[in-house]
Every structure is written in structure tokens, then in C-alpha cells.
Tab-separated table of C-alpha atoms and ligand atoms in Angstrom:
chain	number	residue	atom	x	y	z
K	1	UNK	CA	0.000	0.000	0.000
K	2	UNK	CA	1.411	3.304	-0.648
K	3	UNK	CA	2.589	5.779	1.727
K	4	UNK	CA	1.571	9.420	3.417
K	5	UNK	CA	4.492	11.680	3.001
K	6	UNK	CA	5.068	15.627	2.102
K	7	UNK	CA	1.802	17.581	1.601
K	8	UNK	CA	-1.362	16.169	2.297
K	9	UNK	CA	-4.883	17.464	2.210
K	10	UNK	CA	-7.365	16.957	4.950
K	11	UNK	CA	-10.389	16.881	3.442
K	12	UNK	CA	-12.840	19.207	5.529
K	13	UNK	CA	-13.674	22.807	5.615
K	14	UNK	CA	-14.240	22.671	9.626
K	15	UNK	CA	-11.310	24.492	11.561
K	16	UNK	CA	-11.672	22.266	14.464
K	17	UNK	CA	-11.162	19.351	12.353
K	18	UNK	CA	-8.476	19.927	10.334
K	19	UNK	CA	-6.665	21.092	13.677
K	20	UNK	CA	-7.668	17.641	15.297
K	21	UNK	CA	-6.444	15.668	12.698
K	22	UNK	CA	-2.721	18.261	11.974
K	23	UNK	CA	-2.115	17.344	15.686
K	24	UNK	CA	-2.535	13.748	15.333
K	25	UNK	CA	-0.581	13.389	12.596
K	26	UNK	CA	2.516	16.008	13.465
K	27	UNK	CA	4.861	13.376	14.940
K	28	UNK	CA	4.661	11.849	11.591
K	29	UNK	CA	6.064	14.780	9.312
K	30	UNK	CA	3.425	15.463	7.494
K	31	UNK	CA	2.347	19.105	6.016
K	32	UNK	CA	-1.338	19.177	6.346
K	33	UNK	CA	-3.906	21.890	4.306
K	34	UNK	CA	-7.323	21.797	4.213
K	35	UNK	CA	-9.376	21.375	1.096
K	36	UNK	CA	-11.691	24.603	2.409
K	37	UNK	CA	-8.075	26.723	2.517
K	38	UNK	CA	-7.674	25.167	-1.395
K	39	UNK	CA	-10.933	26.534	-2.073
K	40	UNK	CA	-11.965	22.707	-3.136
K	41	UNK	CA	-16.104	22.644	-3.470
K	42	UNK	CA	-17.585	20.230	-0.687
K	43	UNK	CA	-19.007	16.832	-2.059
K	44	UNK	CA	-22.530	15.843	-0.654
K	45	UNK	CA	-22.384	12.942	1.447
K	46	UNK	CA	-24.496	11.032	-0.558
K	47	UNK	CA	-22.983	7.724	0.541
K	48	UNK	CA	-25.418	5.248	2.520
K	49	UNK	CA	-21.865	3.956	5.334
K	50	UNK	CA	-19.387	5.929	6.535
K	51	UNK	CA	-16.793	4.419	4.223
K	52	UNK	CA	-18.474	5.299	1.148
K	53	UNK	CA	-18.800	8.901	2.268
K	54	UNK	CA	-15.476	9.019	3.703
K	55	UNK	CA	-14.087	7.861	0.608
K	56	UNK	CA	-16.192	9.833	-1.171
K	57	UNK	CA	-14.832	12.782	0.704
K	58	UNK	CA	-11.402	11.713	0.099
K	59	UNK	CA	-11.263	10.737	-3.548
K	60	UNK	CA	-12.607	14.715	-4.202
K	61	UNK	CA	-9.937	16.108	-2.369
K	62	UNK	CA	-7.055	14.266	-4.157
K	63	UNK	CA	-8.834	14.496	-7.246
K	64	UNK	CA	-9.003	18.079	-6.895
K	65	UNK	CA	-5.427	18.774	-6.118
K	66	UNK	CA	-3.636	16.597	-7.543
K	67	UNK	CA	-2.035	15.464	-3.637
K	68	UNK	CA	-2.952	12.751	-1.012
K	69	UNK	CA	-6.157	13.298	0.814
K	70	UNK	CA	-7.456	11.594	4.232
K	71	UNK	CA	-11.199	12.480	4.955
K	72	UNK	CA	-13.010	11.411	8.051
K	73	UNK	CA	-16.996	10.494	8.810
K	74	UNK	CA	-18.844	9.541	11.619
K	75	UNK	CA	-21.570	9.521	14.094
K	76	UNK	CA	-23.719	7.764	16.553
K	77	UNK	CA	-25.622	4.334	15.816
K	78	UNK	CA	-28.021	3.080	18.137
K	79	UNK	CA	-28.827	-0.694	18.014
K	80	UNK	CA	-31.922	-0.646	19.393
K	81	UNK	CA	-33.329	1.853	16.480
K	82	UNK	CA	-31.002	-0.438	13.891
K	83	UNK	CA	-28.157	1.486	13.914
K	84	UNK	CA	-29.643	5.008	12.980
K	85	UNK	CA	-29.165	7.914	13.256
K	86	UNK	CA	-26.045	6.366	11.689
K	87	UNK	CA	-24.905	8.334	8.931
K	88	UNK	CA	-27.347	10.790	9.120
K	89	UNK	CA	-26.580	11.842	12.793
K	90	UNK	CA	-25.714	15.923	11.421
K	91	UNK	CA	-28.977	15.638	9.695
K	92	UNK	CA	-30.805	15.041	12.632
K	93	UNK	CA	-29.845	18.026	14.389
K	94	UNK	CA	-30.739	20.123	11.357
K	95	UNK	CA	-33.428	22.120	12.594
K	96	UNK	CA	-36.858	22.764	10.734
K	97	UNK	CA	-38.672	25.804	9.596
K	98	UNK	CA	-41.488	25.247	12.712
K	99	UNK	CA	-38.181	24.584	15.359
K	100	UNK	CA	-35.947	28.137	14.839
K	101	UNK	CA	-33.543	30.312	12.894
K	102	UNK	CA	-31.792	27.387	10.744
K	103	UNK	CA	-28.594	25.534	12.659
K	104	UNK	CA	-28.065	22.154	13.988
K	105	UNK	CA	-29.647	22.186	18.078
K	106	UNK	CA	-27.806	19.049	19.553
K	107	UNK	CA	-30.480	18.947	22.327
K	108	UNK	CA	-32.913	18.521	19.866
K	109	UNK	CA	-31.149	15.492	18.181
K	110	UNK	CA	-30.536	14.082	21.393
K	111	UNK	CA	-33.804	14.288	22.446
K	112	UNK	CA	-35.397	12.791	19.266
K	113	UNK	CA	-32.710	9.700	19.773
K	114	UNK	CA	-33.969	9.385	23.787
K	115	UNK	CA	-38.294	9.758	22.428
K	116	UNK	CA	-37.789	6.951	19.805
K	117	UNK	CA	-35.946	4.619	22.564
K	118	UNK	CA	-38.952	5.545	25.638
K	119	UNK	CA	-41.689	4.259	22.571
K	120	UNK	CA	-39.619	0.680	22.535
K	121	UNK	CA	-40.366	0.889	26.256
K	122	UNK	CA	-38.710	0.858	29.478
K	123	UNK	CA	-36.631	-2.730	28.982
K	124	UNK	CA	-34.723	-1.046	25.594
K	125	UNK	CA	-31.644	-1.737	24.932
K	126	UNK	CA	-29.838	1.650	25.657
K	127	UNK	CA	-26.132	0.264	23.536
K	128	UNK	CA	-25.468	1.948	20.805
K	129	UNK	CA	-21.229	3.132	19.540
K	130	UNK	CA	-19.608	6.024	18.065
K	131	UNK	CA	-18.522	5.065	14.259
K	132	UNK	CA	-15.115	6.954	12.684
K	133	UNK	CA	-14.284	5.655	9.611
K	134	UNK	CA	-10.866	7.485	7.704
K	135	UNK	CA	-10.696	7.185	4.360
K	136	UNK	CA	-6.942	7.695	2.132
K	137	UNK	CA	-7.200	8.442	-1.718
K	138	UNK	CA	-3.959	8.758	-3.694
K	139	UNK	CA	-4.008	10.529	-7.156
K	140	UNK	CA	-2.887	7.306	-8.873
K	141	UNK	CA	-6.410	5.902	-7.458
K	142	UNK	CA	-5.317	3.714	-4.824
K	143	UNK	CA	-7.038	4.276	-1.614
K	144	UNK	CA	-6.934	2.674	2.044
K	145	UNK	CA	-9.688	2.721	4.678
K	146	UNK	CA	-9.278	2.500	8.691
K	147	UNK	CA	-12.346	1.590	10.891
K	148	UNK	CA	-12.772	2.963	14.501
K	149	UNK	CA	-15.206	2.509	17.385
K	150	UNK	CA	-16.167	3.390	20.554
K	151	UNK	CA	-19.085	1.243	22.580
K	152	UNK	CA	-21.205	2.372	25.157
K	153	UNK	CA	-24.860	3.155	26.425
K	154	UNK	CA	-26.907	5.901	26.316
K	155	UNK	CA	-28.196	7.884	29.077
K	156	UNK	CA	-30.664	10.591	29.903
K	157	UNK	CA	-30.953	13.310	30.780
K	158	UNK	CA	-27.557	14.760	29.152
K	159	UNK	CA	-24.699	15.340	31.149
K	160	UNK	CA	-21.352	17.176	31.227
K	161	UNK	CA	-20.349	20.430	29.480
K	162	UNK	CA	-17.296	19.223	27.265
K	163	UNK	CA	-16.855	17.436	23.450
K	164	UNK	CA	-19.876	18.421	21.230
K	165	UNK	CA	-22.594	16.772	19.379
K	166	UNK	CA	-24.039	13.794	21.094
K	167	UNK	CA	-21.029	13.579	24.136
K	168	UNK	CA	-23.778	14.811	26.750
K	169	UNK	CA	-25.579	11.468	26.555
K	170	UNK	CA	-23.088	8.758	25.640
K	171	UNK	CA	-21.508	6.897	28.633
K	172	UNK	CA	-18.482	4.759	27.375
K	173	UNK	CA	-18.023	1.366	27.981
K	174	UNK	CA	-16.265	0.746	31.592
K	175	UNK	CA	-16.851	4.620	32.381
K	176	UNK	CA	-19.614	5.758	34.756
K	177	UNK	CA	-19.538	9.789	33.216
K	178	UNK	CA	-20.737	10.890	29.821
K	179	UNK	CA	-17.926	11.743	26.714
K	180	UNK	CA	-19.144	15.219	27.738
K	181	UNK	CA	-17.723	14.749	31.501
K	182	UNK	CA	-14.687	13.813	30.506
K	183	UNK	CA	-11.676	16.170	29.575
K	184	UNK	CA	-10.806	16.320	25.559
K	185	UNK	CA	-7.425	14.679	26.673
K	186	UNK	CA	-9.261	11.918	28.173
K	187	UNK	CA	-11.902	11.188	25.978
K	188	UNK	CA	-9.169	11.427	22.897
K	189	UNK	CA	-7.526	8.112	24.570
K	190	UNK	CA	-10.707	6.336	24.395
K	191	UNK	CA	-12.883	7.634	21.240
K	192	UNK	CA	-13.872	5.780	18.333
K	193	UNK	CA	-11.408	8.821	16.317
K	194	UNK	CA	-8.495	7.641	18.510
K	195	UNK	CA	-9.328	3.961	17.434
K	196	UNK	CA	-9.155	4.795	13.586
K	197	UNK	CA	-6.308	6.648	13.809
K	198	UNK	CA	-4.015	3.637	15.582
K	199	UNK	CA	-4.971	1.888	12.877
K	200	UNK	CA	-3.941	4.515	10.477
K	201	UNK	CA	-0.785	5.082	12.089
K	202	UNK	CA	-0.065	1.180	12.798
K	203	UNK	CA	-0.267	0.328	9.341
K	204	UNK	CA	1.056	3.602	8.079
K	205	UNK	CA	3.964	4.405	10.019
K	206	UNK	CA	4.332	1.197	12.031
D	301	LIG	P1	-19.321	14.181	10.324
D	301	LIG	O1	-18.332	13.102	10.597
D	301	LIG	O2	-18.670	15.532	10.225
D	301	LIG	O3	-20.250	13.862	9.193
D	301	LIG	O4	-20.249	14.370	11.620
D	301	LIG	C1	-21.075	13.382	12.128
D	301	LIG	C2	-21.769	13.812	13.399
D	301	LIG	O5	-21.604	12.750	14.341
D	301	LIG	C3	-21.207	15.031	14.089
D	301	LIG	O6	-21.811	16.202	13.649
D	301	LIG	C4	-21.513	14.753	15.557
D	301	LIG	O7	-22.772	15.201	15.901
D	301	LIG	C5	-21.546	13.251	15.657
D	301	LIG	N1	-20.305	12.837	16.279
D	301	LIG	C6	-19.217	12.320	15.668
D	301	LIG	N2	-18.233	12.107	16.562
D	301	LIG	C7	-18.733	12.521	17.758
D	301	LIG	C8	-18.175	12.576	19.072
D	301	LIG	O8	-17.017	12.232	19.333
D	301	LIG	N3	-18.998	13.066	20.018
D	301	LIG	C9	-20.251	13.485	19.800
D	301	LIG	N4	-20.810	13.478	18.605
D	301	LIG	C10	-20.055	12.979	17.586
């Protein structure tokens, strides 16, 4: 499989991520730019798994510039509503005309996640993981894909004041607080992003 070196783009136009992912990857030697700060166009995620839309997210980047791109997708899957939100779990924060000015309310999602699980009743499975999925695309084609995860159980009401997203209401597995009580250092040890990512760098730079 070929190998990350030089430039490569991170294919996101979020700040936060691209900083995420140019930490992680700075012991390695690697010059990181984002395909926003290349003024790439975003693909729609019109993939149905994370690894087609991470892939599909990485394939534009490198196609784009002509470098190696890594991309990244993931969210929340709950077993007991057969693994949605799944891929949609941005969408289902996207609020609606009747709900407010347009944006993505978190409490909302999480709240629409903890009404479908009270209608299965009070016996429901409350397990459900975190999905990452990083995607590699080379400009000769060749691409590589790493799989992360993080288990746990969901819990309500939310807790904790840290992370984003859905980190209020997920307790990981063999933790008593939420993602959201835990410090970023912390929950970086034990997230389903930190789980991609040694695979990444275990069959990358091992
Ligand atoms: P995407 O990977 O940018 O498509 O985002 C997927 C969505 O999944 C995010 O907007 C978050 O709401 C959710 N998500 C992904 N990772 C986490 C996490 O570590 N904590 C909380 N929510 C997360």
C-alpha cells in the first residue's frame, strides 16, 4: 500500500477538524492543508456507510489537487433503532422551519434519539457506539480505509459540558460519566477517532 508523506490534504472545511487531525498526525512529518483553505467545493455525502462517504470525501480532495487526501466520517448508531441515526446523525440536528432560525440544536437530536428509545419501552436496549471511519485516496487511485469505534450506552438526561454533538448522553463502555464529563485529553484516549487513527498510524507508520 502506498505511503503518506510531504503535503497532504485533509479533506474538511471545519477548523476544528483539520486542527484535530494536523495534531494527530505532526509526529509523523506530514504538512497538512485543508481542502476549504484550497478553495476545493464540498461533495454531498451522498454515501449510505461511513466508508463510502469518507471515501467519497477523500477521492474529491485528491482528485481536486492533484495530492494525497485523508477524509473522516462519523456519528452515533443506536442498536436498538437499527443502527440510525447512523450516517445521518448531522442531519438530525438540522433544525426545521417550525423549530428556529436554521442551525443544527444538539439537544434537539438528542432528544429525538432518547423519544424513539422511551416508545420501545422501558426494557430497551440503551447500547449503541460512536462510528469513525478514515478514508486515504492517492491521485494514482489507490485508496486505504481504517475503521474505529467506541461502545457504550446511552443515558438521559444529558450530562457534562465538554466534546460536542451527542457527548452529553453517551456513557463509554467501563466509564460511569458521559464523553461530555470527561476532559478532551481523556476522551481522545478512548474515542472511536483515537481507534481509527491507531490503525492509520499502525499500518502507516508502524
Ligand atoms: P461528520 O463526521 O462531520 O459527518 O459528523 C457526524 C456527526 O456525528 C457530528 O456532527 C456529531 O454530531 C456526531 N459525532 C461524531 N463524533 C462525535 C463525538 O465524538 N462526540 C459526539 N458526537 C459525535
Amino acid at each position: 500500500m502506498a505511503q503518506l508523506s510531504g503535503t497532504i490534504v485533509i479533506a474538511t472545511h471545519n477548523a476544528g477538524k483539520l486542527k484535530e487531525i494536523g495534531a494527530l498526525l505532526a509526529p509523523y512529518g506530514l504538512n497538512c492543508i485543508s481542502a476549504g483553505a484550497l478553495g476545493l467545493p464540498e461533495p454531498a455525502e451522498t454515501g449510505k456507510t461511513f466508508v463510502e462517504n469518507a471515501l467519497l470525501k477523500a477521492r474529491a480532495a485528491s482528485e481536486g489537487s492533484g495530492l494525497p487526501a485523508l477524509a473522516d466520517d462519523s456519528g452515533l448508531c443506536v442498536e436498538a433503532l437499527g443502527g440510525r441515526p447512523g450516517v445521518y446523525t448531522a442531519d438530525w440536528a438540522e433544525r426545521q422551519w417550525f423549530e428556529g432560525p436554521p442551525g443544527r440544536d444538539w439537544y434537539m437530536a438528542m432528544g429525538k434519539v432518547e423519544g424513539m428509545l422511551a416508545e420501545l419501552g422501558p426494557e430497551v436496549d440503551r447500547s449503541c457506539h460512536f462510528a469513525c471511519v478514515l478514508a486515504i485516496a492517492w491521485p494514482d487511485g489507490d485508496c486505504a480505509v481504517f475503521e474505529g469505534r467506541a461502545n457504550g450506552t446511552l443515558t438521559w438526561p444529558p450530562r457534562g459540558t465538554m466534546g460536542f454533538g451527542y457527548d452529553p448522553v453517551f456513557v463509554p463502555l467501563g466509564y460511569s460519566r458521559t464523553f461530555a464529563e470527561h476532559d478532551p485529553e481523556e476522551k481522545h484516549g478512548i474515542s472511536h477517532r483515537a481507534d481509527a487513527f491507531a490503525k492509520l498510524v499502525a499500518e502507516q507508520f508502524g
